[in-house]
Amino acid sequence: MNSAGRSPYDLEIRGLAKTYGAIRAVDGISLEVERGEFLSILGPSGCGKTTTLRMIAGFEQPDAGEIYLQGTQMGTTPPYERNVNTVFQSYALFPHMTVFDNIAFGLRMKRLAREQIARRVKRMLTIVELAGYEQRLPHQLSGGEQQRVGLARALVKEPTVLLLDEPLGALDLKVRKRMQYELKRIHREVGITFIYVTHDQEEALVMSDRIAVMNQGRIEQVDTTFDIYERPQSLFVADFIGESNTFAGEVVATGEDVSVRCGERVVLRGRPVSAALPVGVQVDVVVRPEKIGMGRPETSHAGEENCLRGWVREVVFQGTSVKYVLDIGAGNPLIVHQQNSLSYPQAEFLKPGEEVLALWRLESTLVFPRR
Amino acid sequence: MSHSRRLFRWVGAHPGLGIWLNLLPGVASLVVFVFAPLVLMVFVTFWRSSVDGMEPIWNLDNYRKVASDPMFAGLLLKSLRIAVTVTVVILMLAYPLAYIIARKTSRYKHLLLLLVFIPYWISYVIRTYAWYPILGKEGAINYVLGALRISAQPVELFLFNEFSVHVGLVSVFMPFAVVPIYLSLERISPTLLEAAADLGARPARSFLHVVLPLSLPGLLGGALMVFILTVGAYVTPQLLGGPSGIMLGNIIADQFGGTFNWTWGGTLSLMLMMVTLVVIWLVSRRVRVGQVFLGD
């Protein structure tokens, strides 16, 4: 491995594994995180994301694999000797210490000079916008404020990597949304590498540079937020991130694109995500609800490779968008999101029972081989 | 209209009264069993003892005696010294024990806690007598010393002196410190220790800066409990103390049982109570005493 400080990566993980009894919590994952990156580890509960984070922090010892911080192998280095700091979901502030003492804790452990500690704590308080809160105790703060203290306490040590374990999980929706932007701003300001664990796909999309999607102890895909959303490499990723329509089918024609028969009379055209798919293979076809347009049945549509006749089953007004549930005879119903661009009192939504055409492009149709 | 009905109607018309009526049984029993005897005790300290018991002849003799009698002052100081020593020894033993039960074991927590209390299923007096065959002239310690040829003659230093009083008091009152310390340690979230380690605290510093301050209420509460129980101890010094190990509690007991000087006994009790109250007051300035005894 590279000597310390030379590695282009702040964090490298090689073949990391951890087993609890018969459960493989983390099942051989590898990952590289670049300096200053904001990477989210996203997955459902029990997928191993928190265990991964705890192994990076040093709270858990991996059964196999290695962790490198700026090229230095961590091995059995205890947490207090690792240059990483953690922001906990439960805040974990020291209840008997003031805000100032909480933030100063890590610096005092380093035995820094009193004036230096005061200066760095003060700067941190400004960054997290808690100036003037120095002498408060944790229980006198709101949840959002407590988590800012938790963040300041970890960041003030200027770690190589900041680990965040669902830090906004205990906050209510409004505060959570605001803190998402706050965290992004703070990340830009301090320029430290952030590893952010969450099960909230929207949160991961809003905040991250890249997302690692985990499932059952493995990493399904690591990509930019755009690629994760637009080019998911597996049905799990497509399903977990955003909403999607999924149809089971069989390949009936193949080439650069494939034609898939779903149900009795529906054939969809799409792009296979990886290797070419021979005729006869069982596949899953995925299309995002917002990629689908709708038209009157009597008009003709060129340029949209998928054009299906359907009937409106349900109309759900969602404020910013309208959700239509269409019956197209492909097994599952087709969900379509349309931007609500109407202005009051215009209300030209389709009505249940109306016949429509659902239209979308070949590129928006992802075809996954059945595992 | 019957009287009872009238009463109910009257109570119904004054809803603020309900709470006082609910409190009545509790308040009444406190008055009868705590407050009244206490007041009576204060009264009798101003009376005079006689061959028949007490005579309500008002005087300050007992207080003059408190001020002038060197035996009282000496005994009070001795009792305080023993109580402080026993409390310190108990804390040094109880804290590690409570720490191990609370933090180092997961499955056997409750079993271990139960083990601490199992001796309490046996009478206090019997547990105290149990030190005879251990500390006595023919006891276990002397047997071992003899077998190892450390001493040719049995050592009589272990029983019927201040040493054996300390041993007896420590063994009897230790669980009263273990429980509050255990409860305060148990409440410390393991995540706080992870946070401390994460921020660069080695285990020793994490203990010093996080665990110890957060368990301080339990520590002080346990200390207070043990101190109060020890300073007024009577059975242990009676059985294990011999002539040199006697404490204030024994003298007080003597005034009621042996010498039949109730007013002097009452005065001594009052003095002991005052000292205890001062200690409680001092501790309560650091922690909420209610939190110590009720858990939160």
XYZ file of C-alpha atoms in Angstrom:
667
model
C 0.000 0.000 0.000
C 1.015 3.619 -0.386
C 2.959 5.317 2.329
C 1.005 7.658 4.588
C -0.120 10.879 2.979
C 0.601 9.703 -0.568
C -2.614 7.853 -1.214
C -5.044 9.715 -3.467
C -7.801 8.364 -1.261
C -8.724 9.506 2.217
C -10.357 6.164 2.820
C -9.898 2.780 1.221
C -11.713 -0.393 2.149
C -10.587 -3.787 0.878
C -12.714 -6.927 1.198
C -14.197 -5.888 4.549
C -16.328 -8.555 6.263
C -18.038 -8.941 9.624
C -20.168 -11.817 10.848
C -22.445 -11.898 13.880
C -23.252 -15.512 14.666
C -24.802 -16.841 11.466
C -25.500 -13.391 10.018
C -23.070 -11.891 7.539
C -23.576 -8.249 8.437
C -20.881 -7.082 6.046
C -19.954 -9.502 3.300
C -16.712 -8.468 1.640
C -17.033 -4.858 0.537
C -14.453 -2.619 -1.129
C -14.623 1.130 -1.553
C -12.403 4.129 -2.298
C -13.299 7.603 -1.136
C -11.497 10.626 -2.515
C -10.272 13.563 -0.489
C -13.055 16.019 0.332
C -15.774 13.806 -1.088
C -19.288 13.507 0.346
C -20.137 9.827 0.050
C -23.353 8.311 1.321
C -23.762 4.678 2.234
C -27.400 4.001 1.522
C -29.424 0.911 2.201
C -32.342 -0.571 4.079
C -31.998 -1.301 7.803
C -29.853 -4.359 8.454
C -27.912 -3.988 5.183
C -24.606 -3.563 7.045
C -24.091 0.165 6.516
C -23.838 1.063 10.202
C -21.560 -1.930 10.881
C -19.304 -0.716 8.073
C -19.182 2.751 9.624
C -18.447 1.317 13.073
C -15.544 -0.687 11.664
C -14.105 2.464 10.081
C -14.461 4.254 13.440
C -12.779 1.321 15.196
C -15.741 0.374 17.417
C -15.919 -3.029 15.738
C -13.135 -5.269 14.498
C -13.592 -6.711 11.000
C -13.342 -10.500 10.578
C -11.602 -9.998 7.261
C -10.421 -7.192 5.031
C -8.610 -3.941 5.654
C -9.262 -0.274 6.159
C -6.747 2.383 5.087
C -6.897 6.009 6.160
C -4.817 8.119 3.796
C -2.912 4.973 2.931
C -2.249 3.924 6.528
C -3.526 0.480 7.409
C -5.785 0.663 10.470
C -5.623 -2.970 11.602
C -6.483 -3.108 15.287
C -5.826 0.598 15.949
C -8.278 1.617 18.710
C -10.825 4.391 18.055
C -8.921 6.913 20.180
C -5.895 6.621 17.925
C -7.751 6.894 14.608
C -7.983 10.207 12.877
C -11.695 9.824 12.224
C -14.581 11.266 14.179
C -18.195 10.224 14.395
C -21.492 12.069 14.553
C -23.977 9.799 16.290
C -27.671 9.403 15.554
C -28.418 9.758 19.274
C -26.091 12.833 19.434
C -24.206 11.215 22.370
C -23.382 14.598 23.878
C -21.886 14.485 27.365
C -24.864 15.534 29.496
C -22.758 16.926 32.348
C -20.724 19.237 30.122
C -21.617 22.567 28.586
C -21.686 23.078 24.836
C -18.202 24.569 25.076
C -16.834 21.638 27.088
C -18.431 19.115 24.753
C -16.763 20.670 21.730
C -13.486 21.187 23.584
C -13.402 17.558 24.779
C -11.457 16.144 21.833
C -8.970 19.008 21.868
C -8.400 18.609 25.604
C -7.698 14.913 25.022
C -4.984 16.103 22.623
C -3.722 18.371 25.433
C -3.784 21.487 23.295
C -3.152 24.885 24.848
C -6.108 26.593 26.480
C -6.125 29.605 24.109
C -5.882 27.371 21.071
C -8.833 25.297 22.280
C -10.919 28.423 22.922
C -10.131 29.769 19.473
C -10.963 26.545 17.627
C -14.172 25.956 19.593
C -15.266 29.507 18.882
C -14.636 29.108 15.176
C -16.564 25.830 15.139
C -19.501 27.400 16.965
C -19.637 30.059 14.257
C -19.614 27.444 11.507
C -22.509 25.497 13.052
C -24.248 28.787 13.914
C -24.348 28.261 17.664
C -22.286 31.268 18.770
C -23.504 32.368 22.199
C -24.532 28.847 23.233
C -21.189 28.083 24.961
C -22.506 27.785 28.508
C -25.732 25.874 27.788
C -26.141 22.264 28.763
C -27.227 19.693 26.162
C -30.668 19.201 27.700
C -31.365 22.903 27.218
C -31.018 22.546 23.428
C -33.431 21.365 20.740
C -32.653 18.191 18.792
C -31.335 20.160 15.828
C -29.116 22.265 18.065
C -27.815 19.193 19.860
C -26.826 17.624 16.571
C -25.007 20.822 15.566
C -22.995 20.474 18.779
C -22.343 16.813 17.914
C -21.134 17.920 14.495
C -18.953 20.715 15.894
C -17.468 18.370 18.482
C -16.393 15.935 15.755
C -15.285 18.528 13.180
C -13.206 20.589 15.595
C -10.660 17.752 15.652
C -10.206 18.178 11.893
C -10.386 14.442 11.184
C -9.252 12.839 7.940
C -12.749 11.437 7.551
C -15.953 12.469 9.294
C -18.385 9.600 9.854
C -22.062 10.442 10.163
C -24.387 7.684 11.352
C -27.911 8.740 10.359
C -27.311 12.049 12.148
C -30.675 13.508 11.154
C -32.675 10.357 11.874
C -34.090 11.599 15.171
C -35.119 15.035 13.893
C -38.520 16.003 12.563
C -39.011 16.562 8.844
C -38.704 20.369 8.690
C -35.529 20.471 10.792
C -34.134 17.514 8.863
C -34.564 19.245 5.497
C -32.885 22.396 6.789
C -30.034 20.416 8.336
C -29.424 18.643 5.008
C -28.509 21.945 3.387
C -26.620 23.042 6.496
C -24.525 19.870 6.336
C -23.772 20.457 2.659
C -22.703 24.011 3.377
C -20.511 22.911 6.296
C -18.982 20.184 4.144
C -18.034 22.797 1.540
C -16.650 25.120 4.212
C -14.424 22.630 6.025
C -13.455 20.490 3.015
C -13.278 17.298 5.077
C -14.271 13.915 3.634
C -17.777 12.947 4.810
C -19.061 9.372 4.981
C -22.777 9.599 5.561
C -24.864 6.571 6.476
C -28.583 6.785 5.811
C -31.585 4.732 4.810
C -33.277 7.788 3.326
C -32.693 7.766 -0.440
C -33.906 11.334 -0.872
C -31.454 12.555 1.766
C -28.625 10.679 0.031
C -29.556 12.188 -3.344
C -29.775 15.728 -1.983
C -26.456 15.706 -0.137
C -23.968 13.347 -1.724
C -21.355 13.515 -4.418
C -21.500 9.753 -4.706
C -23.714 7.069 -3.223
C -22.794 3.497 -2.305
C -25.973 1.425 -2.234
C -25.734 -1.534 0.137
C -27.932 -4.590 0.336
C -27.488 -7.691 2.486
C -23.919 -6.868 3.441
C -22.761 -6.126 -0.090
C -22.311 -2.974 -2.125
C -24.715 -3.096 -5.078
C -23.394 0.007 -6.807
C -21.169 3.024 -6.179
C -21.799 5.980 -8.464
C -22.584 9.642 -8.686
C -26.079 10.543 -7.560
C -27.071 11.158 -11.196
C -25.825 7.781 -12.403
C -27.312 5.964 -9.435
C -30.679 7.398 -10.342
C -30.495 7.297 -14.121
C -28.365 4.191 -14.632
C -29.000 1.800 -11.766
C -26.989 -1.380 -12.255
C -29.404 -3.697 -10.514
C -33.109 -4.041 -9.949
C -32.504 -3.493 -6.219
C -30.884 -0.106 -6.802
C -33.562 0.922 -9.300
C -36.226 -0.082 -6.828
C -34.613 1.436 -3.723
C -33.789 4.836 -5.215
C -36.800 6.825 -6.277
C -40.034 5.328 -7.518
C -40.186 2.890 -10.363
C -42.556 0.759 -12.392
C -41.363 -2.811 -12.654
C -42.656 -5.409 -15.091
C -41.565 -9.032 -15.344
C -41.143 -10.319 -18.901
C -39.241 -12.389 -21.467
C -36.905 -11.178 -24.219
C -38.516 -11.704 -27.642
C -36.130 -9.779 -29.894
C -32.567 -8.662 -29.320
C -29.988 -6.350 -30.781
C -28.665 -3.056 -29.468
C -32.023 -2.721 -27.768
C -34.264 -5.526 -26.642
C -37.962 -6.152 -26.958
C -39.601 -7.689 -23.923
C -42.994 -9.294 -23.764
C -44.743 -8.437 -20.511
C -48.125 -10.097 -20.085
C -50.365 -11.114 -23.011
C -50.268 -8.242 -25.442
C -47.621 -5.776 -24.242
C -44.153 -5.555 -25.732
C -41.761 -2.981 -24.302
C -38.517 -1.819 -25.924
C -35.554 -0.927 -23.767
C -31.809 -0.936 -23.158
C -30.163 -3.804 -21.313
C -28.129 -2.396 -18.384
C -25.142 -4.670 -18.832
C -24.468 -7.569 -21.191
C -26.513 -8.341 -24.313
C -29.594 -10.413 -23.535
C -30.432 -13.407 -25.750
C -33.994 -14.234 -26.785
C -35.909 -16.231 -24.187
C -34.197 -14.757 -21.108
C -36.380 -13.757 -18.151
C -35.966 -10.079 -17.341
C -37.335 -7.196 -15.302
C -38.210 -3.964 -17.063
C -38.046 -0.734 -15.076
C -39.306 2.710 -16.008
C -39.484 5.796 -13.766
C -42.964 7.334 -13.360
C -41.790 10.852 -14.285
C -40.266 9.697 -17.595
C -43.668 8.731 -18.937
C -45.773 11.150 -20.970
C -49.455 10.827 -21.725
C -51.386 11.600 -24.872
C -54.893 11.375 -26.349
C -55.551 7.964 -27.896
C -56.581 9.459 -31.286
C -53.271 11.287 -31.874
C -50.200 9.591 -33.294
C -46.776 9.780 -31.667
C -43.471 9.387 -33.357
C -40.130 9.266 -31.553
C -41.423 7.614 -28.432
C -40.438 3.963 -28.790
C -42.873 2.788 -26.157
C -46.480 3.673 -26.758
C -49.155 1.817 -24.838
C -52.895 2.128 -24.743
C -54.231 2.225 -21.196
C -57.113 3.276 -18.976
C -56.962 5.627 -16.013
C -57.654 3.702 -12.848
C -56.804 6.301 -10.183
C -55.866 9.976 -10.040
C -53.996 11.273 -6.964
C -53.403 15.002 -6.647
C -50.071 15.471 -4.818
C -49.616 19.220 -5.009
C -46.445 19.573 -7.044
C -47.402 16.627 -9.212
C -50.319 14.445 -10.169
C -49.996 10.709 -9.876
C -51.942 8.547 -12.345
C -52.376 4.828 -11.980
C -52.954 3.291 -15.424
C -54.106 -0.147 -16.443
C -52.008 -1.270 -19.454
C -52.404 -5.040 -19.241
C -48.731 -5.728 -18.468
C -49.229 -7.409 -15.101
C -48.593 -4.495 -12.782
C -50.373 -1.158 -13.160
C -48.325 1.690 -14.619
C -47.701 4.710 -12.389
C -47.195 8.060 -14.107
C -46.148 11.332 -12.470
C -47.039 14.553 -14.211
C -45.734 17.923 -13.148
C -48.582 20.123 -11.935
C -48.051 23.075 -14.279
C -51.689 24.065 -14.370
C -52.777 27.423 -13.026
C -55.936 27.790 -10.964
C -58.835 27.354 -11.764
C -57.814 25.252 -14.755
C -58.200 21.644 -13.747
C -57.644 19.523 -16.759
C -56.649 16.319 -15.062
C -57.687 13.035 -16.619
C -60.593 11.245 -15.025
C -60.788 7.596 -13.956
C -62.003 5.406 -16.792
C -60.587 7.620 -19.571
C -58.549 5.992 -22.277
C -54.988 7.335 -22.724
C -51.701 6.604 -24.413
C -48.660 6.195 -22.184
C -45.465 7.148 -24.000
C -41.798 6.987 -23.102
C -38.415 6.712 -24.728
C -36.267 3.666 -25.237
C -33.457 5.225 -23.109
C -35.795 5.502 -20.141
C -36.528 1.789 -20.185
C -34.034 -0.287 -18.199
C -33.899 -4.033 -18.691
C -32.342 -6.173 -15.947
C -31.632 -9.881 -16.339
C -33.518 -11.842 -13.688
C -31.091 -13.032 -10.972
C -81.114 14.847 54.973
C -78.547 12.744 56.755
C -75.291 14.186 58.024
C -73.126 12.041 55.788
C -75.033 13.161 52.717
C -74.613 16.739 53.768
C -70.902 16.166 54.199
C -70.583 14.661 50.724
C -72.462 17.565 49.239
C -70.262 20.037 51.056
C -67.098 18.281 49.832
C -68.525 18.205 46.316
C -69.064 21.958 46.440
C -65.408 22.519 47.392
C -63.393 20.606 44.768
C -60.076 21.992 46.068
C -60.609 19.912 49.162
C -60.293 16.602 47.340
C -56.537 16.623 47.241
C -56.298 17.326 50.995
C -58.693 14.510 51.780
C -56.577 12.185 49.655
C -53.429 13.223 51.482
C -55.041 12.830 54.907
C -54.152 9.175 55.672
C -50.527 9.671 54.712
C -50.176 12.920 56.598
C -51.929 11.465 59.628
C -49.625 8.456 59.821
C -46.581 10.704 59.410
C -47.803 12.903 62.248
C -48.525 9.996 64.559
C -45.456 7.878 63.827
C -42.752 10.419 62.935
C -43.571 13.973 63.823
C -45.161 13.458 67.246
C -42.423 11.165 68.625
C -39.815 13.611 67.338
C -41.480 16.552 69.064
C -41.857 14.497 72.204
C -38.193 13.605 72.082
C -37.215 17.265 71.796
C -39.472 18.064 74.760
C -38.034 15.451 77.062
C -34.502 16.724 76.503
C -35.610 19.696 78.648
C -37.026 17.444 81.369
C -35.390 15.659 84.240
C -34.924 11.907 84.607
C -35.993 10.315 87.825
C -36.240 6.859 89.363
C -39.775 6.560 87.941
C -38.772 7.654 84.443
C -39.139 11.344 83.625
C -40.451 14.407 85.426
C -41.592 17.436 83.433
C -39.331 19.807 85.315
C -37.998 22.228 82.718
C -34.233 22.723 82.761
C -31.150 22.863 80.561
C -29.052 20.314 82.459
C -28.763 17.936 79.524
C -27.452 20.659 77.255
C -24.967 21.803 79.879
C -23.811 18.207 79.988
C -23.484 18.085 76.198
C -21.285 21.174 76.320
C -19.163 20.074 79.255
C -19.017 16.267 79.168
C -15.804 15.246 77.374
C -17.125 11.706 77.011
C -19.915 12.876 74.696
C -17.660 14.943 72.443
C -15.077 12.166 72.315
C -17.639 9.535 71.446
C -19.313 11.695 68.819
C -15.982 12.376 67.135
C -15.085 8.682 67.320
C -18.411 7.689 65.766
C -17.956 10.246 62.992
C -14.418 9.017 62.379
C -15.532 5.387 62.192
C -18.444 6.335 59.909
C -16.182 8.281 57.557
C -13.585 5.480 57.423
C -16.230 2.811 56.839
C -17.883 4.939 54.144
C -14.590 5.450 52.326
C -13.690 1.751 52.511
C -17.164 0.763 51.324
C -16.997 3.142 48.355
C -13.613 1.763 47.350
C -15.038 -1.754 47.396
C -18.540 -1.015 46.129
C -17.598 1.159 43.160
C -15.507 -1.477 41.346
C -18.103 -4.123 42.169
C -20.983 -1.997 40.876
C -18.872 -1.087 37.833
C -18.233 -4.719 36.983
C -21.890 -5.644 37.404
C -23.142 -2.668 35.403
C -20.649 -2.512 32.568
C -18.725 -5.707 32.178
C -21.392 -8.346 32.265
C -24.465 -8.582 30.130
C -26.255 -11.805 30.879
C -25.600 -12.233 34.581
C -26.302 -8.671 35.686
C -29.389 -9.419 37.695
C -27.974 -12.610 39.125
C -24.881 -10.784 40.367
C -26.981 -8.029 41.853
C -29.037 -10.646 43.615
C -25.873 -12.249 44.992
C -24.945 -8.941 46.598
C -28.209 -9.062 48.494
C -28.479 -12.752 49.346
C -26.690 -12.303 52.709
C -29.601 -10.041 53.648
C -31.885 -13.031 53.827
C -30.060 -13.834 57.057
C -30.517 -11.772 60.203
C -28.200 -8.839 60.765
C -27.276 -10.201 64.199
C -26.341 -13.629 62.874
C -24.267 -12.131 60.090
C -22.438 -10.100 62.713
C -21.839 -13.126 64.948
C -20.434 -14.885 61.884
C -17.284 -12.804 62.321
C -16.480 -14.592 65.610
C -15.284 -17.808 63.952
C -13.405 -15.766 61.373
C -11.683 -13.090 63.465
C -11.696 -14.799 66.864
C -8.829 -16.287 68.853
C -9.603 -19.773 67.493
C -10.893 -18.342 64.231
C -10.089 -18.904 60.594
C -7.493 -16.160 60.278
C -5.542 -17.363 63.289
C -5.728 -20.911 61.999
C -4.231 -19.891 58.664
C -1.559 -17.764 60.334
C -0.668 -20.707 62.557
C -0.636 -23.204 59.702
C 1.635 -20.937 57.664
C 3.839 -20.516 60.769
C 3.564 -16.751 60.540
C 2.633 -16.520 64.208
C 3.209 -19.089 66.899
C 0.549 -17.705 69.251
C -3.052 -16.915 68.218
C -3.372 -13.166 67.581
C -6.079 -11.451 69.616
C -5.917 -8.242 67.619
C -8.750 -9.070 65.254
C -11.823 -9.158 67.452
C -13.458 -6.892 70.070
C -11.820 -3.653 69.028
C -12.262 -0.880 66.489
C -10.833 -3.047 63.736
C -13.571 -5.645 64.035
C -16.200 -2.880 64.211
C -14.937 -1.539 60.899
C -14.953 -5.003 59.345
C -18.477 -5.679 60.586
C -19.883 -2.334 59.455
C -18.277 -2.574 56.017
C -19.704 -6.039 55.428
C -23.168 -5.127 56.667
C -23.689 -1.845 54.843
C -21.837 -2.356 51.580
C -24.925 -3.274 49.478
C -26.464 0.087 50.366
C -23.677 1.708 48.373
C -23.563 -0.883 45.582
C -27.151 -0.276 44.485
C -27.135 3.520 43.969
C -23.720 3.342 42.289
C -24.906 0.486 40.083
C -28.027 2.413 39.084
C -26.072 5.516 38.124
C -23.524 3.503 36.130
C -26.235 1.503 34.423
C -27.840 4.695 33.167
C -24.714 5.815 31.298
C -25.269 5.072 27.625
C -22.503 2.955 26.020
C -22.644 5.384 23.105
C -21.197 8.078 25.390
C -18.140 5.907 25.968
C -17.830 5.325 22.230
C -18.081 9.073 21.713
C -15.324 9.645 24.270
C -13.058 7.064 22.603
C -13.922 8.525 19.213
C -12.781 11.940 20.396
C -9.429 10.548 21.472
C -9.980 9.585 25.120
C -8.087 6.501 26.246
C -10.092 4.236 28.594
C -8.607 5.807 31.750
C -9.404 9.348 30.666
C -12.820 8.339 29.423
C -13.496 6.959 32.900
C -12.199 10.085 34.600
C -14.027 12.603 32.418
C -17.237 10.771 31.554
C -18.016 7.742 33.719
C -16.956 9.129 37.082
C -18.744 12.494 36.854
C -21.896 10.842 35.536
C -21.906 8.314 38.373
C -21.241 10.966 41.009
C -24.888 11.212 42.119
C -24.903 7.468 42.807
C -21.539 7.659 44.514
C -22.579 10.508 46.815
C -25.968 8.929 47.424
C -24.381 5.641 48.403
C -21.909 7.454 50.621
C -24.700 9.355 52.332
C -26.718 6.209 52.903
C -23.762 4.300 54.377
C -22.687 7.254 56.505
C -26.135 7.717 58.044
C -26.469 4.020 58.789
C -22.951 3.766 60.205
C -22.790 6.846 62.372
C -25.725 5.617 64.439
C -24.709 1.957 64.365
C -25.471 0.027 67.538
C -25.627 -3.720 66.959
C -22.239 -4.111 65.278
C -20.177 -2.231 67.879
C -22.198 -3.977 70.591
C -21.310 -7.428 69.311
C -17.878 -6.871 67.765
C -16.591 -3.770 69.516
C -15.671 -4.962 72.964
C -14.746 -2.189 75.397
C -12.669 -0.126 72.922
C -14.949 -0.353 69.910
C -17.982 1.275 71.460
C -19.877 4.011 69.522
C -22.382 6.736 70.309
C -25.257 4.435 69.406
C -24.316 2.082 72.235
C -24.320 4.881 74.807
C -27.717 6.065 73.573
C -29.082 2.528 73.854
C -27.661 2.302 77.362
C -29.604 5.380 78.473
C -32.866 3.676 77.576
C -32.063 0.098 78.532
C -29.380 0.118 81.231
C -29.036 3.374 83.094
C -32.638 4.439 82.612
C -31.781 8.065 81.797
C -34.271 8.778 79.032
C -33.857 12.541 78.892
C -30.087 12.217 78.436
C -30.653 9.484 75.839
C -33.067 11.780 74.004
C -30.520 14.584 74.057
C -27.799 12.353 72.628
C -30.186 11.115 69.902
C -31.065 14.684 69.006
C -27.398 15.618 68.732
C -26.706 12.643 66.472
C -29.690 13.561 64.335
C -28.442 17.135 63.985
C -25.055 15.927 62.788
C -26.715 13.611 60.292
C -28.968 16.384 58.988
C -25.969 18.659 58.489
C -24.269 15.926 56.431
C -27.398 15.378 54.317
C -27.641 19.120 53.774
C -23.994 19.311 52.677
C -24.433 16.430 50.214
C -27.734 17.759 48.889
C -25.952 20.901 47.781
C -24.069 18.730 45.283
C -26.820 16.337 44.186
C -30.564 16.201 44.520
C -31.123 13.781 47.401
C -34.450 12.711 45.942
C -32.634 11.624 42.797
C -30.306 9.511 44.891
C -33.005 7.544 46.667
C -35.708 7.406 44.032
C -33.480 6.786 41.037
C -34.472 9.894 39.103
